[in-house]
CSV table of C-alpha atoms and ligand atoms in Angstrom, one decimal:
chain,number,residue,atom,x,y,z
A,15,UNK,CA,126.9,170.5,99.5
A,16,UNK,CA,130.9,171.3,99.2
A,17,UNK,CA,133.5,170.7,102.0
A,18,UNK,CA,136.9,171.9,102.0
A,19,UNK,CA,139.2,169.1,101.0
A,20,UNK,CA,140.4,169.7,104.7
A,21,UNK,CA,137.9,168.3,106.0
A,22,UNK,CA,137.4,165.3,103.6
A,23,UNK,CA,140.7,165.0,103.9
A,24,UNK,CA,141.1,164.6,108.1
A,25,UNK,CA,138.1,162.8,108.2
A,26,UNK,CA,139.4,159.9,105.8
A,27,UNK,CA,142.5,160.1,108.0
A,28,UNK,CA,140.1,159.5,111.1
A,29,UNK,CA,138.5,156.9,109.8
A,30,UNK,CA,141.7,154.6,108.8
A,31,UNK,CA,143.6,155.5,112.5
A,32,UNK,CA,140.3,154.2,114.3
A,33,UNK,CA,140.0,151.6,111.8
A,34,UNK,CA,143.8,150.6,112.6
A,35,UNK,CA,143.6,150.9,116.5
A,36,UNK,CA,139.9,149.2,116.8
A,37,UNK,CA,138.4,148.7,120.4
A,38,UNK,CA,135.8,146.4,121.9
A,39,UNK,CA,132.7,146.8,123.2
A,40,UNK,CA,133.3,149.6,126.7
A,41,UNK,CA,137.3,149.0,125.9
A,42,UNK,CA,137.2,152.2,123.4
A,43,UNK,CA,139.6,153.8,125.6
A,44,UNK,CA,141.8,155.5,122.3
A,45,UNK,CA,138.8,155.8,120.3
A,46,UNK,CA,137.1,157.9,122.9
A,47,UNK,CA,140.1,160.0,124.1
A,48,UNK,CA,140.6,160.9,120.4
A,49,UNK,CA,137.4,161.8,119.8
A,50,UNK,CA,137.3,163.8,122.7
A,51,UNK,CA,140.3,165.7,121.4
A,52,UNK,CA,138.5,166.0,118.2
A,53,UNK,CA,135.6,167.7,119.3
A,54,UNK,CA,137.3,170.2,121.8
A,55,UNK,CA,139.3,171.4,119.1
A,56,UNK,CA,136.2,172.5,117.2
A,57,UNK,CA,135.2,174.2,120.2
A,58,UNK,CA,132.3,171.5,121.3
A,59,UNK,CA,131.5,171.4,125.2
A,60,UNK,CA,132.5,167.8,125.9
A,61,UNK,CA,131.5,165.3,128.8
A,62,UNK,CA,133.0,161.7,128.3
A,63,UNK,CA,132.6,158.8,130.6
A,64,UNK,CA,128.7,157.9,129.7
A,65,UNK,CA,127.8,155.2,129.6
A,66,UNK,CA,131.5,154.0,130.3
A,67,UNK,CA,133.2,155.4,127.3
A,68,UNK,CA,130.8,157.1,125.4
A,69,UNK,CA,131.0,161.0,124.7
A,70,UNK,CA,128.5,163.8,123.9
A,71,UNK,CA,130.1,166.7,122.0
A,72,UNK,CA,127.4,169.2,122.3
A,73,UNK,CA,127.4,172.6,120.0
A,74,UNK,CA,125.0,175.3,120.9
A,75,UNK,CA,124.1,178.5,118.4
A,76,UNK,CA,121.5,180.5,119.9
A,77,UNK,CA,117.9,179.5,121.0
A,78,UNK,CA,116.1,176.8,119.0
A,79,UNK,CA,115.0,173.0,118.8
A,80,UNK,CA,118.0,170.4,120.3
A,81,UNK,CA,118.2,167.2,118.8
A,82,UNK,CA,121.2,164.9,119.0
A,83,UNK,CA,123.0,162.7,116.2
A,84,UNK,CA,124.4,159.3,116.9
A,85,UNK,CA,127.3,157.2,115.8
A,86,UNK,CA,128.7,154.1,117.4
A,87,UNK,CA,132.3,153.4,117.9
A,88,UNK,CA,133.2,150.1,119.2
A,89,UNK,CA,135.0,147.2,116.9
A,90,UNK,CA,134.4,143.1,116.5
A,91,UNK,CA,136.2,140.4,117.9
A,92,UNK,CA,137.5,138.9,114.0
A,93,UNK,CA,140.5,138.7,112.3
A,94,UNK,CA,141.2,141.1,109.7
A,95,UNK,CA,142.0,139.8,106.4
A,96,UNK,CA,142.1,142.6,104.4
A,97,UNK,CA,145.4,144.0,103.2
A,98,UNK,CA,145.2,147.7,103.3
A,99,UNK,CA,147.5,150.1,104.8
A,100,UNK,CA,145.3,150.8,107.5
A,101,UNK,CA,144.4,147.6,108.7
A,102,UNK,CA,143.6,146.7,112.1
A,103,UNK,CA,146.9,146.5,114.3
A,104,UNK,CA,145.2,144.4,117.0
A,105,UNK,CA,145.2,141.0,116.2
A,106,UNK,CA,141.8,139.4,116.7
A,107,UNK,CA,139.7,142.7,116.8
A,108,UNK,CA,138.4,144.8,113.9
A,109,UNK,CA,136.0,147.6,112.5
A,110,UNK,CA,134.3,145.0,110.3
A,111,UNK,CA,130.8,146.8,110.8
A,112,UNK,CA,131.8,150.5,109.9
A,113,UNK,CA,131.7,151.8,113.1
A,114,UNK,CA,135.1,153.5,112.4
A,115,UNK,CA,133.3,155.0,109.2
A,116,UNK,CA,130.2,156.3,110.9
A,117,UNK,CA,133.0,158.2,113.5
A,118,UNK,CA,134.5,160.1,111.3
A,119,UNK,CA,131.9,161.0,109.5
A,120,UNK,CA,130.2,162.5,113.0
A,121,UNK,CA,133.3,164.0,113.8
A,122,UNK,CA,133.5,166.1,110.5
A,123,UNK,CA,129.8,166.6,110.3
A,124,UNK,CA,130.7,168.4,114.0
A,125,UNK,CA,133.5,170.2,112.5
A,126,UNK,CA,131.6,171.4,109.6
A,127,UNK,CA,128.5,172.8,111.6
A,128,UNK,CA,130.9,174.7,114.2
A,129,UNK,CA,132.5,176.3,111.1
A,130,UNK,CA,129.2,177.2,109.3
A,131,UNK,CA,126.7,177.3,111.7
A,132,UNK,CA,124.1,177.9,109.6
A,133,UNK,CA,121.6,176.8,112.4
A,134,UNK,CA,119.4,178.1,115.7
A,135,UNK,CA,119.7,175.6,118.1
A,136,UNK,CA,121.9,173.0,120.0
A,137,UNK,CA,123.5,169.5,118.7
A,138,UNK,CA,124.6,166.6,121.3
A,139,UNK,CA,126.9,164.8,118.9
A,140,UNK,CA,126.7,161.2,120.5
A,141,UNK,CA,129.3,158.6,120.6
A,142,UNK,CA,128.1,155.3,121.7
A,143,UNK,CA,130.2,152.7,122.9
A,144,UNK,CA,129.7,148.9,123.0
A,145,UNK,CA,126.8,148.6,120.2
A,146,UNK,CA,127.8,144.8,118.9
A,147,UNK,CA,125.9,143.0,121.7
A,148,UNK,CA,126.9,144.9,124.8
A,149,UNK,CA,123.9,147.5,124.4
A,150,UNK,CA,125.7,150.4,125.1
A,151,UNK,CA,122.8,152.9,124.3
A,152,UNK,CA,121.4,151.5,126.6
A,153,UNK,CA,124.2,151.6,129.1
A,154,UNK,CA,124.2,155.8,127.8
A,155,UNK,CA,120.6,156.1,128.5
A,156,UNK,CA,121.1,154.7,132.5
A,157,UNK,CA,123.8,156.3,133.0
A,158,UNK,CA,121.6,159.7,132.3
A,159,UNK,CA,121.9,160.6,128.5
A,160,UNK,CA,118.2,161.6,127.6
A,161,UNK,CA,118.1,163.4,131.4
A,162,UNK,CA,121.6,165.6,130.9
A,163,UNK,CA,121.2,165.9,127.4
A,164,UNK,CA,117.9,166.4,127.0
A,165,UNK,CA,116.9,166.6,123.1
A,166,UNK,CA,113.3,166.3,120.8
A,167,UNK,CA,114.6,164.2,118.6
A,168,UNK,CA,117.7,161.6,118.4
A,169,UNK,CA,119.1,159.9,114.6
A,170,UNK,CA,121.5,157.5,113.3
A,171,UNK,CA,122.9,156.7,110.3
A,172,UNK,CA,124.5,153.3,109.7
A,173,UNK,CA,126.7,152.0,106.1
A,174,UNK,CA,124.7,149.8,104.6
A,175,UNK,CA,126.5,147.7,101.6
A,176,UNK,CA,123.4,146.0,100.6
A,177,UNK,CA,122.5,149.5,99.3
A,178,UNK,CA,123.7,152.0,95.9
A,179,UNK,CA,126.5,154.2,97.2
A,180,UNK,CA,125.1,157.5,98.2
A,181,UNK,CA,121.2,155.9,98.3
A,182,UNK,CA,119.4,156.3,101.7
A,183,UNK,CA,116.9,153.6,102.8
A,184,UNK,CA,114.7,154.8,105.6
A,185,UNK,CA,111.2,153.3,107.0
A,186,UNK,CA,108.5,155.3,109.2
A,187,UNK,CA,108.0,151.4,110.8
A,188,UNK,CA,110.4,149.0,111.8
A,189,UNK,CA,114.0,148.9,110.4
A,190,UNK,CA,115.8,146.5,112.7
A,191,UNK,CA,114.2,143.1,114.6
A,192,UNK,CA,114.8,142.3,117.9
A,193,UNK,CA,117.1,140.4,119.3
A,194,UNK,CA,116.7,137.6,121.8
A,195,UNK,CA,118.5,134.1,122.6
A,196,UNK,CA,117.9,130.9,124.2
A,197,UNK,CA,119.6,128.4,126.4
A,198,UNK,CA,117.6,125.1,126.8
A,199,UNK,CA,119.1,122.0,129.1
A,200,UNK,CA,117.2,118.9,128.2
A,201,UNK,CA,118.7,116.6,131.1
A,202,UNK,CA,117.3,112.5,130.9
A,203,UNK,CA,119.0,109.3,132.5
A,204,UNK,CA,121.9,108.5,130.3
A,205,UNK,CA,122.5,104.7,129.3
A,206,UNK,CA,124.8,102.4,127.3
A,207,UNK,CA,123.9,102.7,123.7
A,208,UNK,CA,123.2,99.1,123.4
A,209,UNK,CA,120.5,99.0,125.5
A,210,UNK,CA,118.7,102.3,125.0
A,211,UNK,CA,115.3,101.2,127.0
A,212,UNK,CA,117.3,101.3,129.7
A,213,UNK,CA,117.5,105.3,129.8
A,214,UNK,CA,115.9,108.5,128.6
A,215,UNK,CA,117.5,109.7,125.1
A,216,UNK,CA,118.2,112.9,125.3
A,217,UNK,CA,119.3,113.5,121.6
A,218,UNK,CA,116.1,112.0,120.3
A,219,UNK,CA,114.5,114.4,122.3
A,220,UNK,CA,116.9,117.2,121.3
A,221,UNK,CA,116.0,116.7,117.9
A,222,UNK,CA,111.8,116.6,118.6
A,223,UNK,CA,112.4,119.5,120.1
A,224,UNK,CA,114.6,121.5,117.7
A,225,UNK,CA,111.8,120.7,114.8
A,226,UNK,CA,108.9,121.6,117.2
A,227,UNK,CA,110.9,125.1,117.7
A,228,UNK,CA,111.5,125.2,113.3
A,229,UNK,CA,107.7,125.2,113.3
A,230,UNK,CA,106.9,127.8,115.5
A,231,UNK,CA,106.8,130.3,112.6
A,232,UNK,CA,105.4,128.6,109.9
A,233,UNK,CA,102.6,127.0,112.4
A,234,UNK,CA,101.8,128.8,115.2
A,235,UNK,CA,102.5,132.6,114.2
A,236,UNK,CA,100.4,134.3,112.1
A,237,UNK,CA,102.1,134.2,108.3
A,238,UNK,CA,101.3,138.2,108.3
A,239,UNK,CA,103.7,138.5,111.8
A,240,UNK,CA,107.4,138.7,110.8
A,241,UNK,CA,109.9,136.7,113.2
A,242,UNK,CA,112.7,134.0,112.8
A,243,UNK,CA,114.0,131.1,115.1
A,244,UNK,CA,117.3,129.8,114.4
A,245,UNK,CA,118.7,126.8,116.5
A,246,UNK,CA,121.9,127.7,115.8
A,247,UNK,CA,124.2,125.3,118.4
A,248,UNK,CA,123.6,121.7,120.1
A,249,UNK,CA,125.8,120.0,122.3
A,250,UNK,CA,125.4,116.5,123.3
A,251,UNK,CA,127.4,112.9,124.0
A,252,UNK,CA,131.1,112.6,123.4
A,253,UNK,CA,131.2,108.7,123.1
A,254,UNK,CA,130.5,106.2,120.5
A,255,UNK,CA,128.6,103.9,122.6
A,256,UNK,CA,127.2,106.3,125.3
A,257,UNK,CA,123.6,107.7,125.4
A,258,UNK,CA,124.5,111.4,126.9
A,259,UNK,CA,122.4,112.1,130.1
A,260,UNK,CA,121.8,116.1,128.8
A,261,UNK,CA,121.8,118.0,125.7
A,262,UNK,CA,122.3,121.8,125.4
A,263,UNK,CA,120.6,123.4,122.8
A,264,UNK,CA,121.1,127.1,121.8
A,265,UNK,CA,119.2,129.9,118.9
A,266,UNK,CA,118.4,133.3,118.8
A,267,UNK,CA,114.9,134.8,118.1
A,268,UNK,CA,114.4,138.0,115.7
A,269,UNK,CA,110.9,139.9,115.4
A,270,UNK,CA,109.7,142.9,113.3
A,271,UNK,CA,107.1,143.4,116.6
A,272,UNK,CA,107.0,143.5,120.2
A,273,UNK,CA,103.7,141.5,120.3
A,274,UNK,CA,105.0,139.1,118.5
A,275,UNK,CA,108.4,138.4,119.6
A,276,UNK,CA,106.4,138.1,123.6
A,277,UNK,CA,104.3,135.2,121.4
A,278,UNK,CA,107.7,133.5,119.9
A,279,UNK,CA,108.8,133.7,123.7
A,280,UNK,CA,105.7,131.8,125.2
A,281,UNK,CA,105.9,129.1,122.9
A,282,UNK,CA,109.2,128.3,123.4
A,283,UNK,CA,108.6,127.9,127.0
A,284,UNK,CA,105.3,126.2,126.3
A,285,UNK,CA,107.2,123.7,124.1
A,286,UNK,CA,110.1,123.2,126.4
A,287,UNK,CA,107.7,122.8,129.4
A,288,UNK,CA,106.0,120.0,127.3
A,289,UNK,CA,108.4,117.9,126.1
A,290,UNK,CA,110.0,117.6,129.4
A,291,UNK,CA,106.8,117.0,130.9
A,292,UNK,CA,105.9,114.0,127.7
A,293,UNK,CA,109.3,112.8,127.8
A,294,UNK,CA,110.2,112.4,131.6
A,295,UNK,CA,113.1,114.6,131.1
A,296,UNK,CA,113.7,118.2,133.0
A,297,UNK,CA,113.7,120.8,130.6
A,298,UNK,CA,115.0,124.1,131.7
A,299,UNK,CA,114.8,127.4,129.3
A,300,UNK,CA,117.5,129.7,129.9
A,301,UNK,CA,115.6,132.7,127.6
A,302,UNK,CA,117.5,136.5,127.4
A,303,UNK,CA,116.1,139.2,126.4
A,304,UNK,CA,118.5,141.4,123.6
A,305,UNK,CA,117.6,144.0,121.8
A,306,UNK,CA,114.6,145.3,120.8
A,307,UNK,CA,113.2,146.5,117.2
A,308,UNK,CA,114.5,149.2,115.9
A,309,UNK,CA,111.3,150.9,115.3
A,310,UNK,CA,111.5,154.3,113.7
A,311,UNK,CA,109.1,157.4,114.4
A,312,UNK,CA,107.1,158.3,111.1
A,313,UNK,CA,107.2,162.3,111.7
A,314,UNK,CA,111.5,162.0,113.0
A,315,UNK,CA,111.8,159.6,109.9
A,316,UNK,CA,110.3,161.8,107.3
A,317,UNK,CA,112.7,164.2,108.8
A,318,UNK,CA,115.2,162.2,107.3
A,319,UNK,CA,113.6,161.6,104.1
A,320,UNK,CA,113.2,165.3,103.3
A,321,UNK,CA,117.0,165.8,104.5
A,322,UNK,CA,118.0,162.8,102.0
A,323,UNK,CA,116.1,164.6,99.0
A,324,UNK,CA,117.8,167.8,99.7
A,325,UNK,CA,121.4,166.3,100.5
A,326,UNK,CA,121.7,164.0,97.5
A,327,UNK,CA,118.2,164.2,95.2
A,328,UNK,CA,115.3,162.0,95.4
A,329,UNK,CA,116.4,159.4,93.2
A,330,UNK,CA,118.4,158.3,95.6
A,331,UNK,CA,115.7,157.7,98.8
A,332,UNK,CA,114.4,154.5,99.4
A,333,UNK,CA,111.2,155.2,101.2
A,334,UNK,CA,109.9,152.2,103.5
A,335,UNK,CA,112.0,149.6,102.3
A,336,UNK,CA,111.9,145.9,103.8
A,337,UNK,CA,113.5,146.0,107.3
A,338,UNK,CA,116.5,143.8,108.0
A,339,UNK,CA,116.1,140.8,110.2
A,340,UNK,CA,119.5,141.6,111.9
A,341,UNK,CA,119.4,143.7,114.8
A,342,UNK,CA,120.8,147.2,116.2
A,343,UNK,CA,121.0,148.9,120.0
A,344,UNK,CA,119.9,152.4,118.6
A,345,UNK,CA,116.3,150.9,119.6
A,346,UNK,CA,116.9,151.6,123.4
A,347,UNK,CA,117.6,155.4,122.1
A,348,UNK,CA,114.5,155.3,120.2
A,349,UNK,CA,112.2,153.7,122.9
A,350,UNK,CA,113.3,156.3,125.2
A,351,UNK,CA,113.5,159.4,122.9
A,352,UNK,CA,111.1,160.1,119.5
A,353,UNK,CA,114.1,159.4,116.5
A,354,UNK,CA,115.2,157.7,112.9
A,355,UNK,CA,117.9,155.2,112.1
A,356,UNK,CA,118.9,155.2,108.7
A,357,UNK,CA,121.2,153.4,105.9
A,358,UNK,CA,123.5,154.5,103.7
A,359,UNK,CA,124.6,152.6,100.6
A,360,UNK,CA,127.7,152.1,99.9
A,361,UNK,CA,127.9,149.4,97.1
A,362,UNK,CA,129.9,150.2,94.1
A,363,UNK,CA,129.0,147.9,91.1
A,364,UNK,CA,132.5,148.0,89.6
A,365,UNK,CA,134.7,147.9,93.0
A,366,UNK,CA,134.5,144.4,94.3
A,367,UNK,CA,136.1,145.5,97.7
A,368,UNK,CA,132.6,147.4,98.9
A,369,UNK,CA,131.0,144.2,97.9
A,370,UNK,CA,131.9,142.4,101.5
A,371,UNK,CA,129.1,142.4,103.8
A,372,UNK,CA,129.2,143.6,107.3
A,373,UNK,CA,131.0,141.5,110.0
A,374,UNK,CA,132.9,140.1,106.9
A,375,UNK,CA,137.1,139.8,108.0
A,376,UNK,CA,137.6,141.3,104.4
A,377,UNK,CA,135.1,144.2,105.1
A,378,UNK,CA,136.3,147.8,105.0
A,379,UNK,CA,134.1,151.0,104.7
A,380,UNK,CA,134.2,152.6,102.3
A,381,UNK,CA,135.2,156.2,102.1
A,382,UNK,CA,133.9,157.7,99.6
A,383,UNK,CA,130.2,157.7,101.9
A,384,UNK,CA,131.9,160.0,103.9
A,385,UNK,CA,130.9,163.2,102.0
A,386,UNK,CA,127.6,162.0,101.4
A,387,UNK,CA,127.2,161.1,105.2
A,388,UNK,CA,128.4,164.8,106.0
A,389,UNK,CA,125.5,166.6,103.8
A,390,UNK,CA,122.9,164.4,105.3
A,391,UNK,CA,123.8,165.4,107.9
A,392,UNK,CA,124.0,168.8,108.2
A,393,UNK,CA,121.0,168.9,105.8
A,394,UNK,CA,119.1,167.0,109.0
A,395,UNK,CA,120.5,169.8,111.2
A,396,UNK,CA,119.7,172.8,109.2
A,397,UNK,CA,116.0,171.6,108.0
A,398,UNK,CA,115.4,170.9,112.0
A,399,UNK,CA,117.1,173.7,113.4
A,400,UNK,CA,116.1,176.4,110.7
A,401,UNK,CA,117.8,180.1,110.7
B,6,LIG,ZN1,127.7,145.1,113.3
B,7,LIG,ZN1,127.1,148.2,113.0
């Protein structure tokens, strides 16, 4: 497919204003308004305010299927270190995940169908705030997005620089693991270090504890399951010659499946219970439930695949690749409604500045996906919502 350079050209313009004003999670105040803007001027029906500040752009053309297309919108709490023109102007907060990127290329994919509308049907263009931890699809979906909008089928497409510029990778399974994290309080008797038999040591117990949790995987899940622990802080003591009376320790849980992330749960709290119980200690498990996996639908994810092949040639599919282990909110949207989530590459061998991985403070997306991003998209729209 062919755009005018008009709209290639506005929506690289887009993508480096959001990227230089970027917002954080339900803060997307000038990120919404403009895309509100946006999308009225292409003649969408708008309603903002879901959600907090997400926005649905919705384009009918005559009777046919509905089916809304996602992008998120909302920035990171890092420092930019990038030196381009358009870096972020707010210091501490930046589009290091492509957020900006996945914008603009919504808004002109928007653009582009309300100038050929080369469909039967109805579009809900979705702009979710909030996505890096804050679950705003979820926020969207409570505050009445599948009930006011309702649709048959609901896709996303997320930059992926693991990927081949212009490849797509998309799975009929799971693409994305859940996300969960842990608190655990281990409070004994603290002592003087000299005479440790005196109290209960906490950090000993820490420790114990933080292997027993490291084995949970490689003992007491099944080697075909797929799931992670990470103890990833402890906190304890803040003298030489003190035995601390608690220790604080802190991970994060990620599963490929739901059956299996409620078994990683239940042994943590069996293994806290125990050692507190052993050690004469109270244990208490502070354990919060995230995200869940990203689990596509195999008939809404061929959907995809057939849209790839036609946008930009089989070569470049990557059907059922390996899921990632890092996590995404899209899965509210596609527990509630029947949908894909998809990557697009955007690694150039030869151009060291797409190399940087997401959430890195030298990361910027990469522009050039943006006409590949466009085609898939309307490809998606046009296969679905067929003349
Ligand atoms: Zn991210
Ligand atoms: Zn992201």
């Amino acid at each position: 497919m062919t755009f005018s350079v008009d709209v290639l050209t506005e929506a690289v313009a887009w993508r480096r204003e959001i990227h230089a004003y970027p917002e954080m999670a339900y803060a997307e105040f000038r990120t919404s308004a403009m895309i509100a803007r946006l999308l009225t001027s292409f003649g969408l029906s708008v309603t903002t305010g879901i959600g907090g500040t997400g926005v649905v752009g919705t384009l009918i053309n005559g009777q046919g299927p509905t089916i809304g297309l996602r992008a998120d919108i909302d920035a990171l709490p890092i420092d930019e270190l990038g030196t381009q023109d358009w870096c972020s102007t707010v210091p501490g907060v930046m589009h290091a995940c492509g957020h900006d990127g996945h914008t603009a290329i919504l808004l002109a994919t928007a653009k582009q169908l309300s100038e050929n509308r080369n469909f039967h049907g109805t579009v809900h263009f979705i702009f979710q705030p909030a996505e890096e931890g804050f679950a705003g699809a979820r926020a969207m979906i409570e505050d009445g997005l599948f009930r006011d909008f309702a649709m048959e089928g609901v896709y996303s497409l997320h930059n992926w620089p693991g990927l081949p510029f212009g490849h797509v990778g998309v799975s009929e399974g799971a693409m994305m693991a859940s996300l969960d994290t842990f608190d655990i309080v281990l409070t004994g008797r603290g002592c003087h270090a000299a005479m440790p038999e005196s109290g209960t040591d906490t950090i000993l117990l820490a420790t114990d504890l933080i292997g027993a949790l490291n084995r949970i995987v490689s003992r007491r899940i099944s080697p075909l399951a797929n799931a992670v622990v990470s103890v990833t802080q402890i906190h304890a003591g803040d003298a030489y010659n003190v035995i601390p009376e608690t220790a604080v320790i802190r991970g994060t849980v990620r599963c490929l499946q739901e059956d299996v992330r409620l078994e990683v749960r239940r042994h943590i709290e069996q293994l806290v219970a125990q050692s507190a119980q052993a050690q004469g200690v109270k244990g208490v498990l502070d354990y919060q439930v995230g995200y869940p996996v990203t689990m596509n639908h195999p008939t809404e994810a061929a959907s995809v695949r057939k849209a790839a092949i036609s946008a930009l040639g089989e070569s470049k599919v990557y059907w059922n690749m390996a899921p990632s282990m890092a996590s995404e909110d899209f899965a509210f949207m596609l527990e509630s409604c029947k949908g894909a989530y998809f990557w697009l590459g955007s690694k150039v061998d030869d151009a060291p500045s797409t190399h940087y991985p997401l959430h890195s403070p030298y990361y910027d997306f990469n522009d050039d996906i943006i006409a590949p991003g466009i085609s898939l998209w309307v490809a998606l729209v046009e296969n679905l919502l067929r003349k």
